[in-house]
Amino acid sequence: MPQAFAPEQTTTPSAPGGAAPLIAFHDVCLTIAGNEILRDISFEISRGEFVCVVGPSGCGKTTTLRLISGLMHPSSGQVTFEGRPVTGPRQDVAIMFQDYGRALLPWRTAAGNVSLALESLGVPRSERADRIQDLLVKVGLKGQDKRFPNQLSGGMQQRLQIARCLAQNPSVLLMDEPFGALDAMTRQALQDEVLSIVAATGATVFFVTHDLEEAVYLGDRVIGLLPHPGRVAKTVSVDLPRPRDQLSSRETPQFLHLRRELFDFIKEAEA
Amino acid sequence: MTGWRWFWRLASFVVGVGFIYGWQMIADAKLISPVFLPGPDRAWAALLRGFHSGILEPKLVGTVQRMIIGWLLASLLGIALGTMIGVSPRARKIFGPTLEFLRPLPSSAIIPLAIALFGLSEGMVLGVIGFGALWPMLLSTVHGFGAVEPRLYEVSRALGMSKLSVIWKIALPSSMPDILAGMRLGLTVSLILAVVGEMLTGRDGLGNWILLAARSFRAPDLYAGVILLGLLGYVSAQALAWVESRLLRWRAVAR
Protein backbone atom coordinates (compact mmCIF):
# COMPACT_ATOMS: atom_id res chain seq x y z
CA MET A 1 0.00 0.00 0.00
CA PRO A 2 2.44 2.63 -1.18
CA GLN A 3 0.02 5.55 -0.87
CA ALA A 4 -0.18 5.01 2.87
CA PHE A 5 2.77 7.27 3.67
CA ALA A 6 1.76 10.32 5.62
CA PRO A 7 3.63 12.39 8.15
CA GLU A 8 0.70 12.29 10.62
CA GLN A 9 1.08 8.57 10.98
CA THR A 10 4.61 8.79 12.28
CA THR A 11 3.70 10.92 15.31
CA THR A 12 4.44 9.18 18.53
CA PRO A 13 1.50 8.29 20.76
CA SER A 14 2.37 10.81 23.41
CA ALA A 15 1.21 14.27 22.43
CA PRO A 16 3.94 16.40 20.90
CA GLY A 17 5.30 18.76 23.52
CA GLY A 18 2.92 21.57 24.42
CA ALA A 19 0.19 20.70 21.89
CA ALA A 20 -3.25 20.45 23.47
CA PRO A 21 -4.94 17.07 23.08
CA LEU A 22 -7.81 16.87 20.59
CA ILE A 23 -9.98 14.76 22.86
CA ALA A 24 -9.60 14.42 26.61
CA PHE A 25 -11.43 12.54 29.34
CA HIS A 26 -11.18 14.20 32.76
CA ASP A 27 -12.23 11.90 35.62
CA VAL A 28 -15.30 10.76 33.72
CA CYS A 29 -17.85 8.77 35.69
CA LEU A 30 -21.11 7.40 34.35
CA THR A 31 -23.92 5.89 36.36
CA ILE A 32 -27.14 4.81 34.70
CA ALA A 33 -30.11 3.85 36.87
CA GLY A 34 -27.88 3.06 39.83
CA ASN A 35 -25.45 0.99 37.76
CA GLU A 36 -21.93 2.30 37.76
CA ILE A 37 -20.81 1.95 34.16
CA LEU A 38 -17.59 3.97 34.15
CA ARG A 39 -15.39 5.20 36.99
CA ASP A 40 -12.74 7.91 36.83
CA ILE A 41 -11.81 7.54 33.20
CA SER A 42 -8.99 9.86 32.20
CA PHE A 43 -7.02 9.76 28.98
CA GLU A 44 -6.09 11.98 26.09
CA ILE A 45 -6.05 11.57 22.35
CA SER A 46 -3.81 13.71 20.17
CA ARG A 47 -4.71 14.97 16.74
CA GLY A 48 -3.98 12.35 14.11
CA GLU A 49 -3.60 9.55 16.61
CA PHE A 50 -5.09 6.08 16.10
CA VAL A 51 -6.29 4.84 19.49
CA CYS A 52 -7.73 1.37 19.94
CA VAL A 53 -9.76 0.30 22.95
CA VAL A 54 -9.96 -3.29 24.09
CA GLY A 55 -11.36 -5.03 27.12
CA PRO A 56 -13.71 -7.80 28.21
CA SER A 57 -17.40 -7.38 27.43
CA GLY A 58 -19.23 -4.99 29.70
CA CYS A 59 -16.17 -2.84 30.35
CA GLY A 60 -17.68 0.23 28.72
CA LYS A 61 -15.73 0.34 25.43
CA THR A 62 -18.73 1.38 23.40
CA THR A 63 -19.85 3.75 26.14
CA THR A 64 -16.59 5.69 26.00
CA LEU A 65 -17.06 6.00 22.23
CA ARG A 66 -20.59 7.27 22.72
CA LEU A 67 -19.34 9.84 25.23
CA ILE A 68 -16.90 11.22 22.66
CA SER A 69 -19.63 11.29 20.02
CA GLY A 70 -21.91 13.31 22.28
CA LEU A 71 -24.69 10.73 21.99
CA MET A 72 -24.24 10.24 25.75
CA HIS A 73 -23.08 12.50 28.55
CA PRO A 74 -21.05 11.73 31.67
CA SER A 75 -22.61 11.81 35.14
CA SER A 76 -19.54 13.61 36.41
CA GLY A 77 -16.21 14.67 34.98
CA GLN A 78 -15.79 16.02 31.48
CA VAL A 79 -15.12 14.93 27.95
CA THR A 80 -13.53 17.73 25.97
CA PHE A 81 -13.01 18.23 22.26
CA GLU A 82 -10.40 20.83 21.35
CA GLY A 83 -10.52 21.93 24.98
CA ARG A 84 -14.27 22.52 25.09
CA PRO A 85 -16.80 20.15 26.69
CA VAL A 86 -18.65 17.89 24.27
CA THR A 87 -22.31 18.93 24.21
CA GLY A 88 -23.62 16.89 21.32
CA PRO A 89 -22.74 15.23 18.02
CA ARG A 90 -20.55 17.25 15.66
CA GLN A 91 -20.64 17.00 11.92
CA ASP A 92 -16.88 16.59 11.67
CA VAL A 93 -17.01 13.56 13.94
CA ALA A 94 -18.20 10.47 12.07
CA ILE A 95 -19.48 7.35 13.77
CA MET A 96 -19.28 3.91 12.25
CA PHE A 97 -21.50 1.32 13.87
CA GLN A 98 -20.95 -2.41 14.08
CA ASP A 99 -24.48 -3.32 13.02
CA TYR A 100 -24.31 -2.16 9.41
CA GLY A 101 -27.67 -3.84 8.78
CA ARG A 102 -29.34 -1.29 11.04
CA ALA A 103 -27.19 1.75 10.52
CA LEU A 104 -27.89 2.02 6.78
CA LEU A 105 -31.21 3.17 5.32
CA PRO A 106 -32.59 0.03 3.64
CA TRP A 107 -34.86 2.07 1.35
CA ARG A 108 -32.01 4.11 -0.10
CA THR A 109 -29.54 2.82 -2.63
CA ALA A 110 -25.82 2.83 -1.90
CA ALA A 111 -25.61 6.24 -3.54
CA GLY A 112 -28.63 7.44 -1.56
CA ASN A 113 -27.06 6.38 1.71
CA VAL A 114 -23.92 8.37 1.01
CA SER A 115 -26.10 11.22 -0.15
CA LEU A 116 -27.78 11.35 3.27
CA ALA A 117 -24.56 12.61 4.83
CA LEU A 118 -24.01 15.15 2.02
CA GLU A 119 -27.59 16.41 2.31
CA SER A 120 -27.15 16.87 6.05
CA LEU A 121 -24.00 18.87 5.44
CA GLY A 122 -25.87 21.10 3.01
CA VAL A 123 -23.86 20.09 -0.05
CA PRO A 124 -25.72 21.47 -3.09
CA ARG A 125 -27.54 18.91 -5.19
CA SER A 126 -25.41 19.60 -8.26
CA GLU A 127 -22.21 18.60 -6.46
CA ARG A 128 -23.55 15.51 -4.75
CA ALA A 129 -23.49 13.03 -7.64
CA ASP A 130 -19.77 13.50 -8.31
CA ARG A 131 -18.82 13.36 -4.66
CA ILE A 132 -20.89 10.20 -4.18
CA GLN A 133 -19.14 8.49 -7.11
CA ASP A 134 -15.72 9.51 -5.76
CA LEU A 135 -16.52 8.19 -2.30
CA LEU A 136 -17.93 4.90 -3.59
CA VAL A 137 -14.84 4.38 -5.73
CA LYS A 138 -12.63 5.20 -2.77
CA VAL A 139 -14.16 2.42 -0.64
CA GLY A 140 -14.22 -0.09 -3.49
CA LEU A 141 -17.93 0.09 -4.30
CA LYS A 142 -17.58 1.26 -7.87
CA GLY A 143 -20.66 0.37 -9.92
CA GLN A 144 -22.71 -0.57 -6.86
CA ASP A 145 -24.38 2.83 -6.54
CA LYS A 146 -27.85 1.70 -7.60
CA ARG A 147 -27.99 -1.36 -5.37
CA PHE A 148 -29.84 -1.45 -2.07
CA PRO A 149 -28.04 -2.40 1.16
CA ASN A 150 -29.79 -5.77 1.33
CA GLN A 151 -28.30 -6.59 -2.06
CA LEU A 152 -24.78 -6.04 -0.71
CA SER A 153 -22.65 -8.44 1.31
CA GLY A 154 -21.77 -7.61 4.91
CA GLY A 155 -18.34 -6.39 3.91
CA MET A 156 -19.79 -4.18 1.18
CA GLN A 157 -22.38 -2.74 3.56
CA GLN A 158 -19.58 -1.87 5.95
CA ARG A 159 -17.67 -0.25 3.09
CA LEU A 160 -20.78 1.76 2.38
CA GLN A 161 -20.84 2.92 5.98
CA ILE A 162 -17.21 3.98 5.63
CA ALA A 163 -18.16 5.96 2.54
CA ARG A 164 -20.97 7.68 4.41
CA CYS A 165 -18.58 8.55 7.24
CA LEU A 166 -16.00 9.92 4.77
CA ALA A 167 -18.70 12.04 3.16
CA GLN A 168 -18.67 14.04 6.39
CA ASN A 169 -15.00 14.88 5.81
CA PRO A 170 -14.47 13.92 9.42
CA SER A 171 -11.53 15.04 11.49
CA VAL A 172 -12.38 12.23 13.89
CA LEU A 173 -13.59 8.71 13.09
CA LEU A 174 -15.30 6.82 15.90
CA MET A 175 -15.46 3.15 15.02
CA ASP A 176 -17.45 0.77 17.20
CA GLU A 177 -16.28 -2.79 16.51
CA PRO A 178 -16.78 -2.08 12.82
CA PHE A 179 -15.41 -5.38 11.55
CA GLY A 180 -16.56 -7.66 14.37
CA ALA A 181 -19.21 -9.37 12.27
CA LEU A 182 -17.11 -9.89 9.14
CA ASP A 183 -15.10 -12.89 8.00
CA ALA A 184 -11.32 -12.85 8.44
CA MET A 185 -10.36 -12.05 4.83
CA THR A 186 -12.85 -9.20 4.50
CA ARG A 187 -11.78 -7.88 7.86
CA GLN A 188 -8.12 -7.71 6.87
CA ALA A 189 -8.92 -6.00 3.60
CA LEU A 190 -11.02 -3.39 5.41
CA GLN A 191 -8.37 -2.88 8.09
CA ASP A 192 -5.87 -1.96 5.39
CA GLU A 193 -8.36 0.31 3.71
CA VAL A 194 -9.07 2.15 6.92
CA LEU A 195 -5.33 2.55 7.46
CA SER A 196 -4.77 3.99 4.02
CA ILE A 197 -7.79 6.30 4.31
CA VAL A 198 -6.57 7.52 7.68
CA ALA A 199 -3.07 7.99 6.31
CA ALA A 200 -4.44 10.02 3.42
CA THR A 201 -6.79 12.20 5.46
CA GLY A 202 -4.86 12.49 8.71
CA ALA A 203 -8.03 11.76 10.67
CA THR A 204 -7.94 10.92 14.34
CA VAL A 205 -9.41 7.50 15.07
CA PHE A 206 -10.99 6.01 18.16
CA PHE A 207 -11.44 2.33 17.43
CA VAL A 208 -13.29 -0.07 19.70
CA THR A 209 -12.61 -3.76 19.16
CA HIS A 210 -12.54 -7.07 20.97
CA ASP A 211 -9.87 -8.38 18.61
CA LEU A 212 -6.50 -7.81 20.29
CA GLU A 213 -4.47 -8.42 17.14
CA GLU A 214 -6.61 -5.94 15.28
CA ALA A 215 -5.96 -3.36 17.99
CA VAL A 216 -2.19 -3.83 17.79
CA TYR A 217 -2.16 -3.95 13.99
CA LEU A 218 -4.13 -0.72 13.59
CA GLY A 219 -3.30 1.43 16.59
CA ASP A 220 -0.68 3.91 17.69
CA ARG A 221 -1.82 3.16 21.19
CA VAL A 222 -4.06 0.55 22.79
CA ILE A 223 -6.12 1.31 25.88
CA GLY A 224 -7.27 -1.65 27.96
CA LEU A 225 -10.43 -1.26 30.03
CA LEU A 226 -11.59 -3.46 32.89
CA PRO A 227 -15.24 -3.96 33.85
CA HIS A 228 -17.41 -3.53 36.97
CA PRO A 229 -17.10 -0.59 36.84
CA GLY A 230 -15.40 0.26 33.55
CA ARG A 231 -11.99 1.84 34.13
CA VAL A 232 -8.71 2.31 32.33
CA ALA A 233 -6.37 -0.44 33.45
CA LYS A 234 -3.66 -0.52 30.81
CA THR A 235 -2.19 1.61 28.07
CA VAL A 236 0.39 0.32 25.62
CA SER A 237 2.13 2.22 22.84
CA VAL A 238 2.44 0.43 19.55
CA ASP A 239 5.70 1.45 17.92
CA LEU A 240 5.38 -0.71 14.85
CA PRO A 241 6.49 1.22 11.76
CA ARG A 242 3.93 2.38 9.21
CA PRO A 243 2.70 1.57 6.64
CA ARG A 244 1.83 -1.75 8.18
CA ASP A 245 1.54 -5.02 6.37
CA GLN A 246 -0.82 -7.86 7.19
CA LEU A 247 1.97 -10.42 6.98
CA SER A 248 5.26 -8.78 7.90
CA SER A 249 3.92 -6.44 10.60
CA ARG A 250 2.17 -9.32 12.31
CA GLU A 251 5.37 -11.37 12.30
CA THR A 252 7.60 -8.81 14.02
CA PRO A 253 8.76 -9.51 17.58
CA GLN A 254 7.14 -6.24 18.78
CA PHE A 255 3.79 -7.31 17.42
CA LEU A 256 3.98 -10.71 19.07
CA HIS A 257 5.17 -9.17 22.31
CA LEU A 258 2.34 -6.62 22.40
CA ARG A 259 -0.19 -9.28 21.51
CA ARG A 260 1.07 -11.39 24.41
CA GLU A 261 0.94 -8.45 26.79
CA LEU A 262 -2.69 -7.67 25.94
CA PHE A 263 -3.62 -11.32 25.95
CA ASP A 264 -2.32 -11.71 29.49
CA PHE A 265 -4.15 -8.55 30.49
CA ILE A 266 -7.50 -9.86 29.23
CA LYS A 267 -6.90 -13.31 30.69
CA GLU A 268 -6.16 -11.79 34.06
CA ALA A 269 -9.28 -9.67 33.82
CA GLU A 270 -11.49 -12.62 33.04
CA ALA A 271 -9.93 -14.91 35.63
CA MET B 1 -40.89 -22.65 -10.68
CA THR B 2 -42.61 -20.78 -13.53
CA GLY B 3 -44.49 -23.98 -14.33
CA TRP B 4 -46.15 -23.94 -10.94
CA ARG B 5 -46.97 -20.28 -11.28
CA TRP B 6 -48.83 -20.96 -14.49
CA PHE B 7 -50.60 -23.86 -12.86
CA TRP B 8 -51.89 -21.73 -10.02
CA ARG B 9 -52.88 -18.94 -12.37
CA LEU B 10 -54.82 -21.43 -14.45
CA ALA B 11 -56.40 -22.90 -11.32
CA SER B 12 -57.60 -19.47 -10.16
CA PHE B 13 -59.01 -18.85 -13.62
CA VAL B 14 -60.87 -22.17 -13.53
CA VAL B 15 -62.38 -21.27 -10.15
CA GLY B 16 -63.56 -17.92 -11.51
CA VAL B 17 -65.09 -19.47 -14.62
CA GLY B 18 -66.62 -22.24 -12.50
CA PHE B 19 -68.26 -19.68 -10.28
CA ILE B 20 -69.85 -17.85 -13.22
CA TYR B 21 -70.86 -21.15 -14.80
CA GLY B 22 -72.49 -22.35 -11.56
CA TRP B 23 -74.33 -19.06 -11.26
CA GLN B 24 -75.60 -19.47 -14.82
CA MET B 25 -76.75 -23.05 -14.13
CA ILE B 26 -78.63 -22.03 -10.99
CA ALA B 27 -80.27 -19.13 -12.81
CA ASP B 28 -81.18 -21.28 -15.83
CA ALA B 29 -82.66 -23.99 -13.62
CA LYS B 30 -84.75 -21.26 -11.98
CA LEU B 31 -83.87 -22.59 -8.52
CA ILE B 32 -84.30 -18.99 -7.45
CA SER B 33 -86.90 -16.80 -9.09
CA PRO B 34 -85.40 -14.89 -12.04
CA VAL B 35 -86.99 -11.80 -10.55
CA PHE B 36 -84.34 -11.95 -7.83
CA LEU B 37 -81.53 -13.83 -9.51
CA PRO B 38 -80.74 -13.12 -13.15
CA GLY B 39 -78.01 -15.16 -14.77
CA PRO B 40 -74.63 -13.65 -15.54
CA ASP B 41 -75.78 -13.30 -19.16
CA ARG B 42 -78.62 -10.94 -18.24
CA ALA B 43 -76.50 -9.07 -15.68
CA TRP B 44 -73.78 -8.56 -18.28
CA ALA B 45 -76.32 -7.39 -20.84
CA ALA B 46 -77.69 -4.91 -18.30
CA LEU B 47 -74.20 -3.64 -17.66
CA LEU B 48 -73.54 -3.07 -21.37
CA ARG B 49 -76.96 -1.50 -21.80
CA GLY B 50 -76.27 0.85 -18.89
CA PHE B 51 -73.06 2.09 -20.51
CA HIS B 52 -74.51 2.29 -24.02
CA SER B 53 -77.40 4.40 -22.83
CA GLY B 54 -74.99 6.63 -20.91
CA ILE B 55 -76.82 6.15 -17.60
CA LEU B 56 -74.20 4.13 -15.79
CA GLU B 57 -71.10 6.16 -16.58
CA PRO B 58 -71.88 9.27 -14.50
CA LYS B 59 -72.86 7.01 -11.61
CA LEU B 60 -69.57 5.15 -11.79
CA VAL B 61 -67.69 8.43 -12.01
CA GLY B 62 -69.62 9.79 -9.04
CA THR B 63 -68.79 6.83 -6.85
CA VAL B 64 -65.15 6.75 -7.90
CA GLN B 65 -64.80 10.46 -7.20
CA ARG B 66 -66.38 10.17 -3.78
CA MET B 67 -64.25 7.19 -2.89
CA ILE B 68 -60.99 8.76 -4.03
CA ILE B 69 -61.57 12.24 -2.63
CA GLY B 70 -62.67 10.82 0.72
CA TRP B 71 -59.74 8.46 0.73
CA LEU B 72 -57.19 11.14 -0.14
CA LEU B 73 -58.68 13.38 2.53
CA ALA B 74 -58.37 10.62 5.09
CA SER B 75 -54.86 9.72 3.92
CA LEU B 76 -53.54 13.26 4.21
CA LEU B 77 -55.16 13.82 7.56
CA GLY B 78 -54.28 10.37 8.87
CA ILE B 79 -50.63 10.57 7.90
CA ALA B 80 -50.28 14.14 9.14
CA LEU B 81 -51.94 13.41 12.49
CA GLY B 82 -50.13 10.09 12.74
CA THR B 83 -46.82 11.86 12.18
CA MET B 84 -47.55 14.45 14.85
CA ILE B 85 -48.42 11.76 17.36
CA GLY B 86 -45.82 9.31 16.12
CA VAL B 87 -42.75 11.54 16.45
CA SER B 88 -43.08 11.75 20.18
CA PRO B 89 -43.09 8.60 22.31
CA ARG B 90 -44.90 10.63 24.97
CA ALA B 91 -47.66 11.63 22.56
CA ARG B 92 -47.98 7.99 21.54
CA LYS B 93 -48.60 7.05 25.15
CA ILE B 94 -51.07 9.86 25.76
CA PHE B 95 -53.17 9.51 22.61
CA GLY B 96 -52.79 5.78 22.05
CA PRO B 97 -55.63 4.50 24.27
CA THR B 98 -58.15 7.07 23.01
CA LEU B 99 -57.33 6.21 19.41
CA GLU B 100 -57.70 2.53 20.11
CA PHE B 101 -61.14 3.25 21.52
CA LEU B 102 -62.26 5.32 18.55
CA ARG B 103 -60.89 2.96 15.94
CA PRO B 104 -63.29 0.00 16.21
CA LEU B 105 -66.23 2.40 16.25
CA PRO B 106 -68.21 1.48 13.13
CA SER B 107 -68.32 4.48 10.82
CA SER B 108 -71.97 3.77 10.12
CA ALA B 109 -72.58 4.67 13.76
CA ILE B 110 -71.52 8.25 13.14
CA ILE B 111 -73.68 8.65 10.05
CA PRO B 112 -76.67 9.98 12.03
CA LEU B 113 -74.34 12.47 13.65
CA ALA B 114 -72.93 13.46 10.28
CA ILE B 115 -76.43 13.90 8.85
CA ALA B 116 -77.33 16.15 11.77
CA LEU B 117 -74.18 18.20 11.19
CA PHE B 118 -74.02 18.40 7.40
CA GLY B 119 -77.47 17.32 6.23
CA LEU B 120 -77.90 14.92 3.31
CA SER B 121 -75.13 16.60 1.37
CA GLU B 122 -72.02 15.70 -0.55
CA GLY B 123 -70.00 17.05 2.37
CA MET B 124 -71.65 14.61 4.71
CA VAL B 125 -70.75 11.64 2.51
CA LEU B 126 -67.15 12.82 2.21
CA GLY B 127 -67.02 13.49 5.94
CA VAL B 128 -68.15 9.97 6.74
CA ILE B 129 -65.71 8.44 4.26
CA GLY B 130 -62.93 10.59 5.66
CA PHE B 131 -63.74 9.65 9.23
CA GLY B 132 -64.00 5.94 8.50
CA ALA B 133 -60.88 5.68 6.36
CA LEU B 134 -58.85 7.90 8.69
CA TRP B 135 -58.28 5.32 11.41
CA PRO B 136 -56.35 2.65 9.58
CA MET B 137 -54.09 5.34 8.14
CA LEU B 138 -53.62 7.19 11.42
CA LEU B 139 -52.92 4.10 13.47
CA SER B 140 -50.61 2.51 10.96
CA THR B 141 -48.61 5.74 10.74
CA VAL B 142 -48.32 5.95 14.51
CA HIS B 143 -47.32 2.30 14.61
CA GLY B 144 -44.78 2.76 11.83
CA PHE B 145 -43.16 5.67 13.65
CA GLY B 146 -42.93 3.58 16.78
CA ALA B 147 -41.08 0.83 14.91
CA VAL B 148 -38.28 2.95 13.42
CA GLU B 149 -34.88 1.39 14.06
CA PRO B 150 -33.40 3.38 16.99
CA ARG B 151 -29.95 3.12 15.42
CA LEU B 152 -31.16 5.27 12.54
CA TYR B 153 -32.08 8.03 14.97
CA GLU B 154 -28.50 7.88 16.25
CA VAL B 155 -27.23 8.08 12.69
CA SER B 156 -29.40 11.14 12.16
CA ARG B 157 -28.04 12.75 15.32
CA ALA B 158 -24.47 11.96 14.34
CA LEU B 159 -25.12 13.61 10.97
CA GLY B 160 -26.71 16.63 12.65
CA MET B 161 -30.00 16.27 10.77
CA SER B 162 -32.85 18.64 11.57
CA LYS B 163 -36.04 17.36 13.17
CA LEU B 164 -37.93 17.92 9.94
CA SER B 165 -35.47 16.03 7.78
CA VAL B 166 -35.42 13.18 10.29
CA ILE B 167 -39.18 12.86 9.80
CA TRP B 168 -38.98 13.25 6.04
CA LYS B 169 -35.90 11.15 5.34
CA ILE B 170 -35.97 8.54 8.08
CA ALA B 171 -39.24 8.14 9.97
CA LEU B 172 -41.67 8.44 7.05
CA PRO B 173 -39.83 6.14 4.62
CA SER B 174 -39.25 3.68 7.43
CA SER B 175 -43.00 3.71 8.22
CA MET B 176 -43.96 3.47 4.54
CA PRO B 177 -44.80 -0.26 4.60
CA ASP B 178 -47.17 0.31 7.53
CA ILE B 179 -48.65 3.44 6.01
CA LEU B 180 -49.32 1.72 2.70
CA ALA B 181 -50.98 -1.21 4.47
CA GLY B 182 -53.18 1.35 6.22
CA MET B 183 -53.95 3.07 2.94
CA ARG B 184 -55.01 -0.25 1.43
CA LEU B 185 -57.43 -0.85 4.29
CA GLY B 186 -58.59 2.74 4.01
CA LEU B 187 -59.36 2.30 0.32
CA THR B 188 -61.70 -0.61 1.03
CA VAL B 189 -63.41 1.35 3.77
CA SER B 190 -63.77 4.33 1.42
CA LEU B 191 -65.56 2.27 -1.21
CA ILE B 192 -67.93 0.78 1.34
CA LEU B 193 -68.76 4.15 2.84
CA ALA B 194 -69.14 5.82 -0.55
CA VAL B 195 -71.81 3.26 -1.44
CA VAL B 196 -73.54 3.47 1.93
CA GLY B 197 -73.45 7.25 1.80
CA GLU B 198 -75.05 7.29 -1.63
CA MET B 199 -77.77 4.92 -0.51
CA LEU B 200 -78.58 7.14 2.45
CA THR B 201 -78.40 10.53 0.80
CA GLY B 202 -79.61 9.67 -2.68
CA ARG B 203 -76.58 11.32 -4.27
CA ASP B 204 -76.07 10.07 -7.78
CA GLY B 205 -73.80 7.03 -7.78
CA LEU B 206 -73.61 3.26 -7.94
CA GLY B 207 -74.93 2.84 -4.39
CA ASN B 208 -78.03 4.78 -5.23
CA TRP B 209 -78.40 2.97 -8.55
CA ILE B 210 -78.31 -0.43 -6.83
CA LEU B 211 -80.82 0.65 -4.23
CA LEU B 212 -83.26 2.00 -6.82
CA ALA B 213 -82.80 -1.08 -9.02
CA ALA B 214 -83.63 -3.33 -6.10
CA ARG B 215 -86.70 -1.32 -5.15
CA SER B 216 -88.08 -1.46 -8.68
CA PHE B 217 -87.27 -5.16 -9.18
CA ARG B 218 -84.72 -4.50 -11.91
CA ALA B 219 -82.56 -7.41 -10.81
CA PRO B 220 -80.18 -7.39 -13.82
CA ASP B 221 -79.41 -3.71 -13.20
CA LEU B 222 -78.82 -4.44 -9.54
CA TYR B 223 -76.34 -7.19 -10.40
CA ALA B 224 -74.71 -5.02 -13.01
CA GLY B 225 -74.08 -2.43 -10.29
CA VAL B 226 -72.70 -5.05 -7.93
CA ILE B 227 -70.37 -6.40 -10.62
CA LEU B 228 -69.17 -2.89 -11.34
CA LEU B 229 -68.47 -2.28 -7.65
CA GLY B 230 -66.58 -5.54 -7.44
CA LEU B 231 -64.48 -4.51 -10.44
CA LEU B 232 -63.91 -1.08 -8.94
CA GLY B 233 -62.66 -2.61 -5.70
CA TYR B 234 -60.43 -5.02 -7.59
CA VAL B 235 -58.93 -2.43 -9.91
CA SER B 236 -58.27 0.10 -7.14
CA ALA B 237 -56.61 -2.55 -4.96
CA GLN B 238 -54.45 -3.65 -7.88
CA ALA B 239 -53.48 -0.06 -8.64
CA LEU B 240 -52.44 0.51 -5.06
CA ALA B 241 -50.54 -2.79 -5.00
CA TRP B 242 -48.64 -1.57 -8.05
CA VAL B 243 -47.80 1.73 -6.38
CA GLU B 244 -46.74 -0.20 -3.30
CA SER B 245 -44.44 -2.48 -5.25
CA ARG B 246 -42.81 0.61 -6.77
CA LEU B 247 -42.38 2.45 -3.47
CA LEU B 248 -41.21 -0.61 -1.58
CA ARG B 249 -38.91 -1.88 -4.32
CA TRP B 250 -36.07 -2.02 -1.81
CA ARG B 251 -37.89 -4.75 0.10
CA ALA B 252 -38.53 -6.95 -2.90
CA VAL B 253 -34.96 -7.08 -4.21
CA ALA B 254 -33.01 -10.27 -3.64
CA ARG B 255 -31.84 -10.79 -0.12
mmCIF file of C-alpha atoms in Angstrom, chain A residues 66 71 89 91 95 97 99 102-103 105-108 119-120 148 150-151 164 168, chain B residues 149 151-152 154-155 157-161 169-170 173-174 249-251 253-255:
data_model
loop_
_atom_site.group_PDB
_atom_site.id
_atom_site.type_symbol
_atom_site.label_atom_id
_atom_site.label_comp_id
_atom_site.label_asym_id
_atom_site.label_seq_id
_atom_site.Cartn_x
_atom_site.Cartn_y
_atom_site.Cartn_z
ATOM 1 C CA ARG A 66 -20.594 7.273 22.720
ATOM 2 C CA LEU A 71 -24.690 10.732 21.992
ATOM 3 C CA PRO A 89 -22.742 15.230 18.024
ATOM 4 C CA GLN A 91 -20.640 17.002 11.920
ATOM 5 C CA ILE A 95 -19.483 7.354 13.772
ATOM 6 C CA PHE A 97 -21.505 1.323 13.874
ATOM 7 C CA ASP A 99 -24.483 -3.322 13.019
ATOM 8 C CA ARG A 102 -29.336 -1.290 11.035
ATOM 9 C CA ALA A 103 -27.192 1.754 10.518
ATOM 10 C CA LEU A 105 -31.206 3.169 5.325
ATOM 11 C CA PRO A 106 -32.590 0.032 3.645
ATOM 12 C CA TRP A 107 -34.864 2.074 1.350
ATOM 13 C CA ARG A 108 -32.015 4.106 -0.099
ATOM 14 C CA GLU A 119 -27.593 16.406 2.312
ATOM 15 C CA SER A 120 -27.154 16.865 6.053
ATOM 16 C CA PHE A 148 -29.844 -1.446 -2.072
ATOM 17 C CA ASN A 150 -29.786 -5.769 1.334
ATOM 18 C CA GLN A 151 -28.297 -6.586 -2.065
ATOM 19 C CA ARG A 164 -20.972 7.682 4.406
ATOM 20 C CA GLN A 168 -18.669 14.037 6.389
ATOM 21 C CA GLU B 149 -34.878 1.391 14.062
ATOM 22 C CA ARG B 151 -29.945 3.115 15.422
ATOM 23 C CA LEU B 152 -31.158 5.268 12.543
ATOM 24 C CA GLU B 154 -28.497 7.880 16.249
ATOM 25 C CA VAL B 155 -27.227 8.082 12.687
ATOM 26 C CA ARG B 157 -28.043 12.746 15.324
ATOM 27 C CA ALA B 158 -24.472 11.961 14.336
ATOM 28 C CA LEU B 159 -25.116 13.614 10.971
ATOM 29 C CA GLY B 160 -26.714 16.628 12.651
ATOM 30 C CA MET B 161 -30.002 16.267 10.767
ATOM 31 C CA LYS B 169 -35.895 11.152 5.343
ATOM 32 C CA ILE B 170 -35.968 8.541 8.083
ATOM 33 C CA PRO B 173 -39.831 6.138 4.621
ATOM 34 C CA SER B 174 -39.251 3.675 7.429
ATOM 35 C CA ARG B 249 -38.914 -1.877 -4.320
ATOM 36 C CA TRP B 250 -36.073 -2.021 -1.809
ATOM 37 C CA ARG B 251 -37.890 -4.748 0.100
ATOM 38 C CA VAL B 253 -34.962 -7.080 -4.208
ATOM 39 C CA ALA B 254 -33.015 -10.273 -3.643
ATOM 40 C CA ARG B 255 -31.841 -10.794 -0.117
#
